[in-house]
Each structure stands twice: as structure tokens, then as C-alpha cells.
C-alpha positions as a printed Julia matrix, in Angstrom:
514×3 Matrix{Float64}:
   3.38  -22.64    8.82
   0.02  -24.06    9.8
  -0.94  -25.01   13.32
  -2.54  -28.26   14.42
  -4.93  -28.62   17.35
  -4.34  -31.94   19.09
  -7.37  -31.61   21.31
  -9.81  -32.53   18.48
 -12.4   -29.92   19.45
 -14.21  -30.47   22.72
 -13.98  -34.27   22.67
 -13.32  -35.53   26.22
 -12.78  -39.26   25.69
  -9.52  -40.85   24.67
  -9.42  -42.0    21.07
  -8.15  -45.55   20.74
  -5.8   -45.86   17.8
  -3.41  -48.51   16.62
   0.03  -47.18   17.51
   3.01  -48.48   15.59
   6.25  -49.0    17.49
   8.43  -47.98   14.54
   8.19  -44.92   12.36
   7.08  -45.4     8.79
   7.77  -43.44    5.63
   4.22  -42.03    5.73
   4.24  -38.75    7.68
   0.48  -38.77    8.31
   0.6   -42.28    9.76
   3.35  -41.21   12.15
   1.38  -38.14   13.2
  -1.75  -40.2    13.82
   0.18  -42.61   16.02
   1.81  -39.77   17.95
  -1.46  -37.88   18.45
  -3.01  -41.13   19.65
  -0.41  -41.33   22.37
  -0.87  -37.66   23.36
  -4.63  -37.49   22.9
  -6.25  -34.68   24.94
  -2.83  -33.08   25.5
  -3.53  -29.49   24.49
   0.09  -28.46   24.96
   1.28  -30.72   22.11
   1.96  -28.41   19.18
   2.67  -29.52   15.62
   3.67  -27.09   12.85
   3.54  -28.27    9.25
   5.9   -26.93    6.59
   7.56  -27.93    3.32
  11.19  -28.27    2.34
  10.96  -28.31   -1.44
   8.53  -31.17   -2.21
   9.04  -32.87    1.16
   6.27  -32.4     3.72
   7.59  -31.9     7.26
   6.1   -31.45   10.7
   7.8   -29.94   13.76
   6.32  -31.27   17.0
   6.95  -30.19   20.6
   5.3   -29.71   23.98
   4.65  -26.0    24.28
   5.41  -25.65   28.01
   8.64  -27.66   27.92
  10.66  -25.97   25.17
  12.75  -22.81   24.96
  11.04  -20.11   22.89
  14.35  -18.8    21.53
  15.49  -22.26   20.42
  12.17  -22.96   18.7
  12.28  -19.63   16.88
  15.77  -20.35   15.51
  14.75  -23.8    14.29
  11.54  -22.59   12.64
  13.43  -19.77   10.9
  16.02  -22.14    9.46
  13.33  -24.59    8.31
  11.55  -21.82    6.42
  14.65  -21.08    4.31
  14.71  -24.47    2.55
  17.11  -25.52   -0.21
  16.39  -25.89   -3.94
  19.07  -28.59   -4.32
  17.08  -31.05   -2.25
  15.68  -33.82   -4.42
  16.04  -37.1    -2.51
  15.83  -38.6     0.97
  19.59  -38.49    1.29
  19.65  -34.82    0.3
  17.09  -33.76    2.91
  18.88  -35.69    5.66
  22.14  -34.04    4.64
  20.43  -30.65    4.63
  19.08  -31.14    8.17
  22.45  -32.28    9.5
  24.24  -29.31    7.93
  21.64  -26.66    8.77
  21.11  -27.77   12.41
  24.57  -28.98   13.34
  24.54  -27.21   16.72
  21.03  -28.08   17.89
  20.51  -31.54   16.35
  20.83  -34.29   18.96
  20.16  -37.52   17.1
  18.12  -39.38   14.54
  15.71  -42.04   15.84
  13.26  -44.49   14.28
  11.17  -45.51   17.29
   7.89  -43.86   18.22
   8.49  -44.58   21.91
  11.87  -42.81   21.72
  10.19  -39.83   20.04
   7.65  -39.7    22.88
  10.41  -39.77   25.52
  12.26  -36.87   23.91
   9.07  -34.83   23.64
   8.45  -35.31   27.35
  12.01  -34.2    28.09
  11.43  -30.9    26.29
  13.06  -31.66   22.95
  11.47  -30.87   19.58
  10.96  -33.54   16.9
  11.04  -33.04   13.15
   9.26  -35.68   11.05
   9.69  -35.75    7.27
   7.49  -37.52    4.73
   9.21  -40.43    2.92
  11.8   -40.64    5.73
  11.52  -43.54    8.18
  13.14  -41.66   11.04
  12.68  -38.5    13.1
  15.21  -35.79   13.95
  15.54  -34.71   17.59
  16.49  -31.1    18.42
  17.77  -29.83   21.73
  15.16  -27.28   22.77
  14.9   -27.9    26.52
  13.9   -24.88   28.56
  15.81  -24.15   31.75
  12.86  -24.55   34.12
  14.76  -25.25   37.33
  16.31  -22.93   39.88
  19.88  -21.79   39.62
  22.71  -23.15   41.76
  22.48  -21.66   45.23
  23.67  -22.15   48.8
  22.58  -25.42   50.5
  19.6   -24.89   52.78
  20.07  -27.71   55.31
  23.89  -28.02   55.41
  25.24  -24.51   55.66
  28.88  -23.88   56.56
  30.96  -20.82   57.39
  33.95  -21.97   55.37
  34.05  -24.13   52.28
  32.12  -24.2    48.99
  28.72  -22.55   48.89
  27.28  -24.58   46.02
  24.35  -26.88   46.58
  22.62  -29.42   44.39
  19.51  -28.34   42.48
  16.63  -30.25   40.89
  18.4   -30.62   37.53
  20.35  -33.88   37.14
  22.63  -32.49   34.43
  23.69  -29.55   36.6
  24.34  -31.83   39.56
  26.57  -34.15   37.54
  28.36  -31.1    36.15
  29.16  -29.83   39.67
  30.7   -33.19   40.56
  32.75  -33.39   37.37
  33.96  -29.84   37.93
  35.54  -30.93   41.22
  36.79  -34.35   40.11
  38.47  -33.87   36.73
  39.34  -37.49   36.01
  38.25  -40.04   33.42
  38.03  -42.59   36.25
  34.82  -40.88   37.39
  32.09  -43.05   35.92
  28.49  -41.94   35.41
  26.0   -44.7    34.58
  22.43  -43.61   33.78
  19.17  -45.49   34.06
  15.44  -44.73   34.13
  13.01  -45.74   36.9
   9.26  -45.2    37.17
   6.62  -46.44   34.77
   4.89  -43.05   34.63
   7.54  -40.53   35.7
  10.44  -42.19   33.81
  12.86  -40.49   36.2
  16.51  -40.42   35.22
  18.96  -41.71   37.81
  22.76  -41.52   37.69
  25.04  -43.91   39.55
  28.44  -42.26   40.04
  31.66  -43.8    41.32
  35.41  -43.65   40.77
  36.75  -46.69   38.99
  39.58  -48.25   40.96
  38.44  -46.76   44.27
  34.86  -48.03   44.59
  34.35  -51.72   45.25
  33.03  -53.58   42.23
  30.7   -55.58   44.5
  29.15  -52.4    45.91
  28.61  -50.94   42.43
  26.96  -54.14   41.25
  24.79  -54.26   44.37
  23.62  -50.68   43.78
  22.64  -51.5    40.18
  20.9   -54.69   41.32
  18.81  -52.91   43.95
  17.89  -50.1    41.55
  16.81  -52.64   38.93
  14.45  -54.24   41.46
  12.47  -51.04   42.0
   8.97  -51.38   40.58
   6.92  -48.21   40.99
   4.9   -45.75   38.96
   6.91  -42.68   39.87
  10.1   -41.44   41.52
   9.63  -37.82   42.57
  12.51  -37.47   45.02
  15.66  -39.28   46.07
  13.91  -40.42   49.27
  11.77  -42.75   47.13
  14.96  -44.49   46.02
  16.48  -44.38   49.5
  13.52  -46.17   51.09
  13.59  -48.9    48.42
  17.3   -49.74   48.43
  18.17  -49.48   52.15
  19.24  -52.69   53.89
  16.57  -52.54   56.58
  13.35  -51.23   54.94
  11.51  -50.88   58.27
  14.46  -49.55   60.22
  14.14  -46.02   61.65
  17.91  -45.64   61.35
  19.15  -44.19   58.02
  21.54  -46.59   56.27
  21.82  -44.38   53.18
  23.4   -40.94   53.51
  21.61  -38.01   51.85
  23.27  -34.66   51.23
  22.78  -31.57   49.1
  26.5   -30.64   49.07
  28.58  -31.58   45.99
  31.8   -31.35   48.03
  30.51  -33.99   50.46
  29.63  -36.28   47.56
  33.07  -35.79   46.02
  34.72  -36.63   49.34
  32.61  -39.78   49.61
  33.52  -40.81   46.06
  37.21  -40.41   46.9
  36.59  -42.64   49.93
  35.4   -45.39   47.61
  31.67  -44.87   48.01
  28.97  -44.82   45.34
  26.68  -41.83   44.76
  23.13  -41.93   43.42
  21.64  -38.78   41.86
  17.94  -38.51   41.02
  16.56  -36.05   38.5
  14.19  -33.61   40.2
  15.79  -33.92   43.65
  18.43  -31.63   45.2
  19.6   -34.42   47.54
  22.19  -36.99   46.47
  22.55  -40.4    48.1
  25.84  -42.05   49.02
  26.4   -45.68   50.04
  27.59  -47.41   52.14
  26.67  -45.13   55.05
  28.29  -45.4    58.49
  26.88  -44.27   61.84
  29.81  -41.93   62.56
  29.33  -40.25   59.19
  26.03  -38.77   60.35
  27.85  -36.96   63.16
  30.38  -35.36   60.84
  29.89  -32.03   59.12
  31.45  -30.79   55.89
  32.87  -27.87   57.84
  35.02  -30.3    59.86
  37.29  -30.57   56.84
  37.6   -26.83   56.25
  38.65  -25.94   59.83
  41.9   -26.74   61.59
  42.31  -30.22   63.06
  42.21  -29.0    66.68
  39.08  -26.86   66.28
  37.32  -29.55   64.2
  38.07  -32.18   66.85
  36.68  -30.04   69.69
  33.53  -29.26   67.7
  33.14  -32.94   66.9
  33.28  -33.8    70.62
  30.65  -31.13   71.29
  28.52  -32.77   68.63
  28.84  -36.16   70.32
  27.83  -34.51   73.61
  24.81  -32.97   71.88
  23.82  -36.43   70.66
  23.74  -37.84   74.21
  21.98  -34.77   75.63
  19.25  -34.95   72.99
  18.82  -38.66   73.49
  18.81  -39.12   77.28
  18.58  -35.77   79.15
  14.74  -35.71   79.56
  14.74  -39.43   80.4
  17.59  -38.95   82.89
  15.7   -36.16   84.69
  12.45  -38.13   84.84
  14.24  -41.21   86.24
  16.15  -39.08   88.75
  13.05  -37.36   90.12
  10.82  -40.45   90.08
  13.1   -43.22   91.37
  16.56  -42.02   92.36
  16.15  -38.95   94.56
  18.83  -40.36   96.91
  21.49  -39.51   94.31
  20.82  -35.78   94.73
  22.1   -33.51   97.46
  19.59  -32.53  100.15
  19.31  -28.82   99.18
  18.6   -29.78   95.58
  16.02  -32.37   96.61
  14.26  -29.84   98.83
  14.18  -27.29   95.99
  12.75  -29.82   93.52
  10.16  -30.97   96.07
   9.11  -27.38   96.77
   8.7   -26.68   93.04
   6.67  -29.84   92.49
   4.5   -29.61   95.6
   1.56  -27.9    93.89
   1.88  -29.65   90.5
  -1.11  -31.88   89.66
   0.53  -34.45   87.36
   3.47  -36.89   87.58
   6.76  -35.79   86.08
   6.44  -38.32   83.23
   3.17  -36.74   82.03
   4.71  -33.27   82.34
   7.68  -34.37   80.21
   5.37  -35.87   77.57
   3.34  -32.66   77.51
   6.45  -30.5    76.98
   7.77  -32.96   74.39
   4.52  -32.79   72.42
   4.45  -29.0    72.72
   7.94  -28.73   71.26
   7.07  -31.0    68.32
   3.95  -28.96   67.55
   5.93  -25.71   67.66
   8.68  -27.22   65.53
   6.24  -28.31   62.81
   4.61  -24.89   62.88
   8.04  -23.26   62.53
   8.95  -25.42   59.54
   5.72  -24.54   57.71
   5.86  -20.88   58.7
   7.0   -18.42   55.98
  10.58  -17.24   56.46
   9.64  -13.56   56.97
   7.8   -14.61   60.13
  10.84  -16.16   61.73
  10.7   -19.93   61.13
  12.89  -21.86   63.63
  13.53  -18.75   65.72
   9.8   -18.48   66.41
   9.84  -22.18   67.37
  12.49  -21.67   70.06
  10.95  -18.46   71.35
   7.52  -20.07   71.4
   8.86  -23.01   73.39
  10.46  -20.68   75.94
   7.35  -18.51   76.27
   4.94  -21.45   76.51
   7.25  -23.18   78.98
   7.36  -20.07   81.14
   3.59  -19.71   80.99
   3.12  -23.39   81.86
   5.42  -22.97   84.88
   3.55  -19.9    86.09
   0.23  -21.69   85.62
   1.42  -24.59   87.74
   1.26  -27.22   85.0
   4.96  -28.16   84.77
   7.99  -27.61   86.95
  10.63  -24.97   86.09
  13.52  -27.47   86.01
  11.65  -29.68   83.52
  11.02  -26.65   81.3
  14.78  -25.95   81.32
  15.57  -29.6    80.52
  13.22  -29.72   77.53
  14.45  -26.33   76.23
  18.08  -27.45   76.42
  17.21  -30.71   74.68
  15.43  -28.81   71.9
  18.45  -26.56   71.35
  21.02  -29.36   71.35
  19.01  -31.38   68.82
  19.88  -28.77   66.18
  23.59  -29.55   66.65
  23.22  -32.76   64.65
  24.25  -31.88   61.08
  22.19  -34.42   59.11
  18.43  -33.78   59.0
  17.36  -37.45   58.67
  19.66  -38.5    61.52
  18.42  -35.53   63.55
  14.86  -36.81   63.24
  15.85  -40.34   64.24
  17.68  -39.25   67.4
  14.95  -36.79   68.38
  12.19  -39.39   68.22
  14.38  -42.1    69.78
  14.34  -40.1    73.01
  10.61  -40.8    73.42
  10.84  -44.58   74.14
  13.77  -43.87   76.48
  11.59  -41.31   78.26
   8.82  -43.88   78.73
  11.27  -46.53   79.98
  12.76  -44.01   82.43
   9.31  -43.1    83.77
   8.45  -46.78   84.32
  11.74  -48.38   85.4
  14.16  -45.55   86.22
  17.84  -45.76   85.29
  17.5   -49.49   84.61
  15.0   -48.72   81.83
  17.43  -46.22   80.25
  20.32  -48.69   80.4
  18.28  -51.52   78.89
  16.97  -49.22   76.15
  20.48  -48.02   75.28
  21.8   -51.61   75.27
  19.08  -52.75   72.87
  19.69  -49.72   70.65
  23.45  -50.22   70.58
  23.07  -53.94   69.86
  20.79  -53.13   66.94
  23.21  -50.56   65.51
  26.13  -52.99   65.72
  24.13  -55.77   64.04
  22.93  -53.96   60.9
  24.85  -53.28   57.7
  24.8   -50.78   54.88
  25.48  -52.42   51.5
  27.56  -55.11   53.16
  29.53  -52.78   55.44
  28.96  -52.94   59.24
  27.02  -49.84   60.25
  29.21  -49.16   63.29
  32.49  -49.55   61.42
  35.29  -48.72   62.26
  34.22  -48.71   65.94
  32.73  -52.2    65.73
  34.47  -54.16   64.34
  37.29  -52.06   65.75
  39.93  -50.73   63.38
  41.85  -48.29   65.55
  44.15  -47.3    62.69
  41.02  -45.94   60.98
  39.97  -43.74   63.93
  41.83  -40.74   62.5
  38.52  -39.42   61.19
  36.01  -40.77   63.73
  36.31  -39.27   67.21
  39.0   -36.81   66.11
  39.78  -35.09   62.85
  43.44  -35.72   62.21
  45.47  -33.28   60.06
  45.34  -33.92   56.34
  48.97  -35.08   56.22
  48.13  -37.83   58.74
  45.09  -39.21   56.9
  46.9   -41.3    54.29
  44.34  -44.07   53.81
  40.62  -44.55   53.45
  38.34  -46.65   55.66
  38.39  -50.35   54.79
  35.06  -51.99   54.09
  33.65  -50.22   51.08
  36.61  -49.38   48.86
  40.2   -50.15   48.09
  43.08  -48.64   49.98
  45.06  -45.62   48.93
  48.21  -45.86   46.86
  50.32  -45.63   50.0
  48.99  -48.96   51.27
  50.84  -52.11   50.33
  47.77  -54.27   49.82
  44.25  -53.48   48.6
  41.94  -56.28   49.78
  38.71  -56.72   47.93
  35.33  -55.84   49.39
  34.41  -59.52   49.7
  37.61  -60.36   51.53
  37.07  -57.53   54.02
  33.51  -58.68   54.67
  34.77  -62.2    55.36
  37.32  -60.82   57.82
  34.57  -58.85   59.6
């Protein structure tokens, strides 16, 4: 077989050619159109061969295909068949000879281009107005491994990878039902990224599914390289710092959300899946809550809520206490604080901002640091060592160093990374309000924050549901984790009820009630 060089020597300018949308019976015309689309693409390989008196050309992108698959196809093409004498005979020969690797037969040049970019090989035959697509994709992604950001002691150890097909497979492996629907689409003018919308028919609200498709169809961008691109374009409040779309790399979490009546969005090339609607309480729950006993999971959940408040208000509470409300402390404690702060040159608010900035710098350094050097462990140790050195140098007080260190540790209790970032940075405006107005500033800041959280929605569902609007019968999986035998229904607002419920109100009806 002869090789073809698509680079056309050392020419560096694109060659403008008239490209036909449909394949013709002339093989050379089809090749000219295809090479015009992939001009200056040196990895486009075309091998010419003959099957009896029919001229053929096998085309593929060299870095995208499996070598073993290409070798099998080229070997079978070289064998030929003497009985081939017509267009129908050669099509029959290809279907019989490549039954296991042949995907489809297409007649559009644009479809041929899409399959080439996906890693498939294309066979074009002279006198045939169609092309044959072979499955030759190379497995370029990483294998299924343990989730990096949502690790658990008990429960499944599988995590999503960057391959959309593998991710859908992991979900179907857990939910073996024909009611699980997978609807595919493509977004991105240049990247042409595949996206799958997954839901369980009969459990997910039809209105939510339609809203997801509507928002995805409104996305106009050149490329989608990660699920965060989609998340930022479909969330209810585009400028909101609060996440209203849940992202996870755990298939078991996605399956649980699908059973709750939610809709999942998977993006090719991203190991993080999106689920909607997202509720505030969901970001404080961990997958491990459902693999431990009800009592232990409930206690851990309360500890997590405590960690949320410590991360959010502890530095602000200390600054307000020292600056404005010393009368609330006992005399020995006030004397000790005054003695420690006597030689310090700066106000406590500036000291807190300095320690806050130091922690963020160390945290970023720890995230970018190679794992053999310690990563997050180096961040914590660095914070402790720098805090101790700052105390000894007389820059900050020892109690403030303890407060910031405790806050840094408790921030890692929050299980969701995006929510962790939001809470961590939300403590900064509270810190400023506390330094300027004391406890009143903290209270006003918390009231404004709570009012905002209660007012927003996620795909039509109140963000603070089922706390506000209150549905106490749905609190079995909010502040506590009830035993499995007691959780006989799903939260109202984004799906239908379970079979044990007597009535299944629609999504629209529930929104009207709210």
C-alpha cells in the first residue's frame, strides 16, 4: 500500500479548496475535499489499495488510532476477493469481512471528519457514494482509579475518569434498568465535546429534564474542556459565589442522586459529573454517610456542621471579641490577652488578615507541590511553623495563631471542594465586618448571607429546601441520617415520590406550593 503525505511538502499556507458536503462516487474528489479540510495536518494518514478493480483509500489520524486495530484492518483489506464485480458486491464484502469492527456507513463529508477526529478510521471506495467507518479508537485515557477529592474508608473505590463512555458504563453497571435514559449531544464549535444527560424515567421531573436540555442548547462557545465550563453556563445565578450545581467524581453519588429524581450531566474529557438540582444541605453530606451506621453517620454529620460554623466565623468572632467586646471575657483571660498583645505593633484585624493571607499562600503552594514533597501536610506544617515564628517575632499574638490554625484544619472537614472554597472565602467579609462593627457586623453579615441562600433556586427548586420551605417529614436525611428502613421517600421538589407514597405531585405543582 502506498502512503500519502498530506502536508504537501513545506507549504505553510492553507490551501483553499471547494469542499463538498456530500461524498461523490469519485474517490479522488472525496480525497481532495478531505485533504482541504485537514490541510497542514501531518498526522492525517491515507493508504491507497485496490480490491479487485476498485480503488480504495484508508484514512485515519495517526495519533488517535489503535495500532493493533489498524493492522488487522489493513491485513484484511490486502486479501481482497475475486468475486467482487459491482458496487453491491464490494459493500457486501466489507460488511462480511469487517463485521466486528465496522461501525456504520455514512455519506456526509462532515460526518467523516467527525469520526476521524474521534479516532476512527475511514475507508473510501471509488464508485461508491459513501464511506465506511471502522472502530479504531485508541484507549488514551487513564484507567478507573480511586477518587482523588472524595475518598472514603467504606464504600466503592471507583471514580470517574476522562472517558465519557467509561463513565456511562460505571453508572449503568450500578443501575441495571431500562428506565435509565442517556441522551447525548455535542457542544463547542471547535472542541465538539460530547455531553450526556442521564436520568431515570419516572423518577426525574420532566420539567427539570427539559430545562437541562434547554440550558445546554443555549451554550454558545468554541470549546468545552471540563464540566466546570458547563456548570458556569447553566447555573441559576451566573455571578453567584454559591454553587447551585453539584459536582462529584463518584459514580455511587451520581447513582444515588439519580434515584432521588435528579438529573446528571457527564462531559467527555472531565472526571467530574454534575447533578441538578443541588441543595445547600447536599454539600455538607458525604458519600461515606450512607456506608456507616445511622448513629455514627449522624454524629459525624453534626461535627461537619460544627466545622462549617468554625470555618466561617471563628476568626471574625475572635477579632470582634478582642476589639469591641472585652467585657464578655473573664478578668484572668482579659489580662492574659492584654499581656500577649502589649508589645504587638498592629491591630488584631491586620494580624488576622496577615495570617489569613499566609494560610492561602501556603495552601496554594501545597496544592501545586509534587506529592512526594508532602502536599497538604506541608501546608499545615508550614502554617504552624510560620505562625510560631510570627509569634516569637512579635508580629501576631499566640491566641490568634491558634485560631487561624484551627480554622485552617476545620475547613478540610467540608467534603465538597467547590463548597469548601466558597465557605473559606466567605469568612473574609465576615472578618472585615467584625473588625469594623464587632458582633453586630457578624450578625448582619450572617443575616444577609442566610437571606440570599433562602432566596435563590437551583433549577426551580429552593436552594435551602427542605429547611426553607420547611418539610419536616423530609428531615430524615438532613440534620440526621436515618436508618435505611426509615427513609421510604425522596425529597419533594425535583422528582416524584417513591412507590410507597399515595400521590406523586408534579414538579410544577410543588413549585406552586412553595
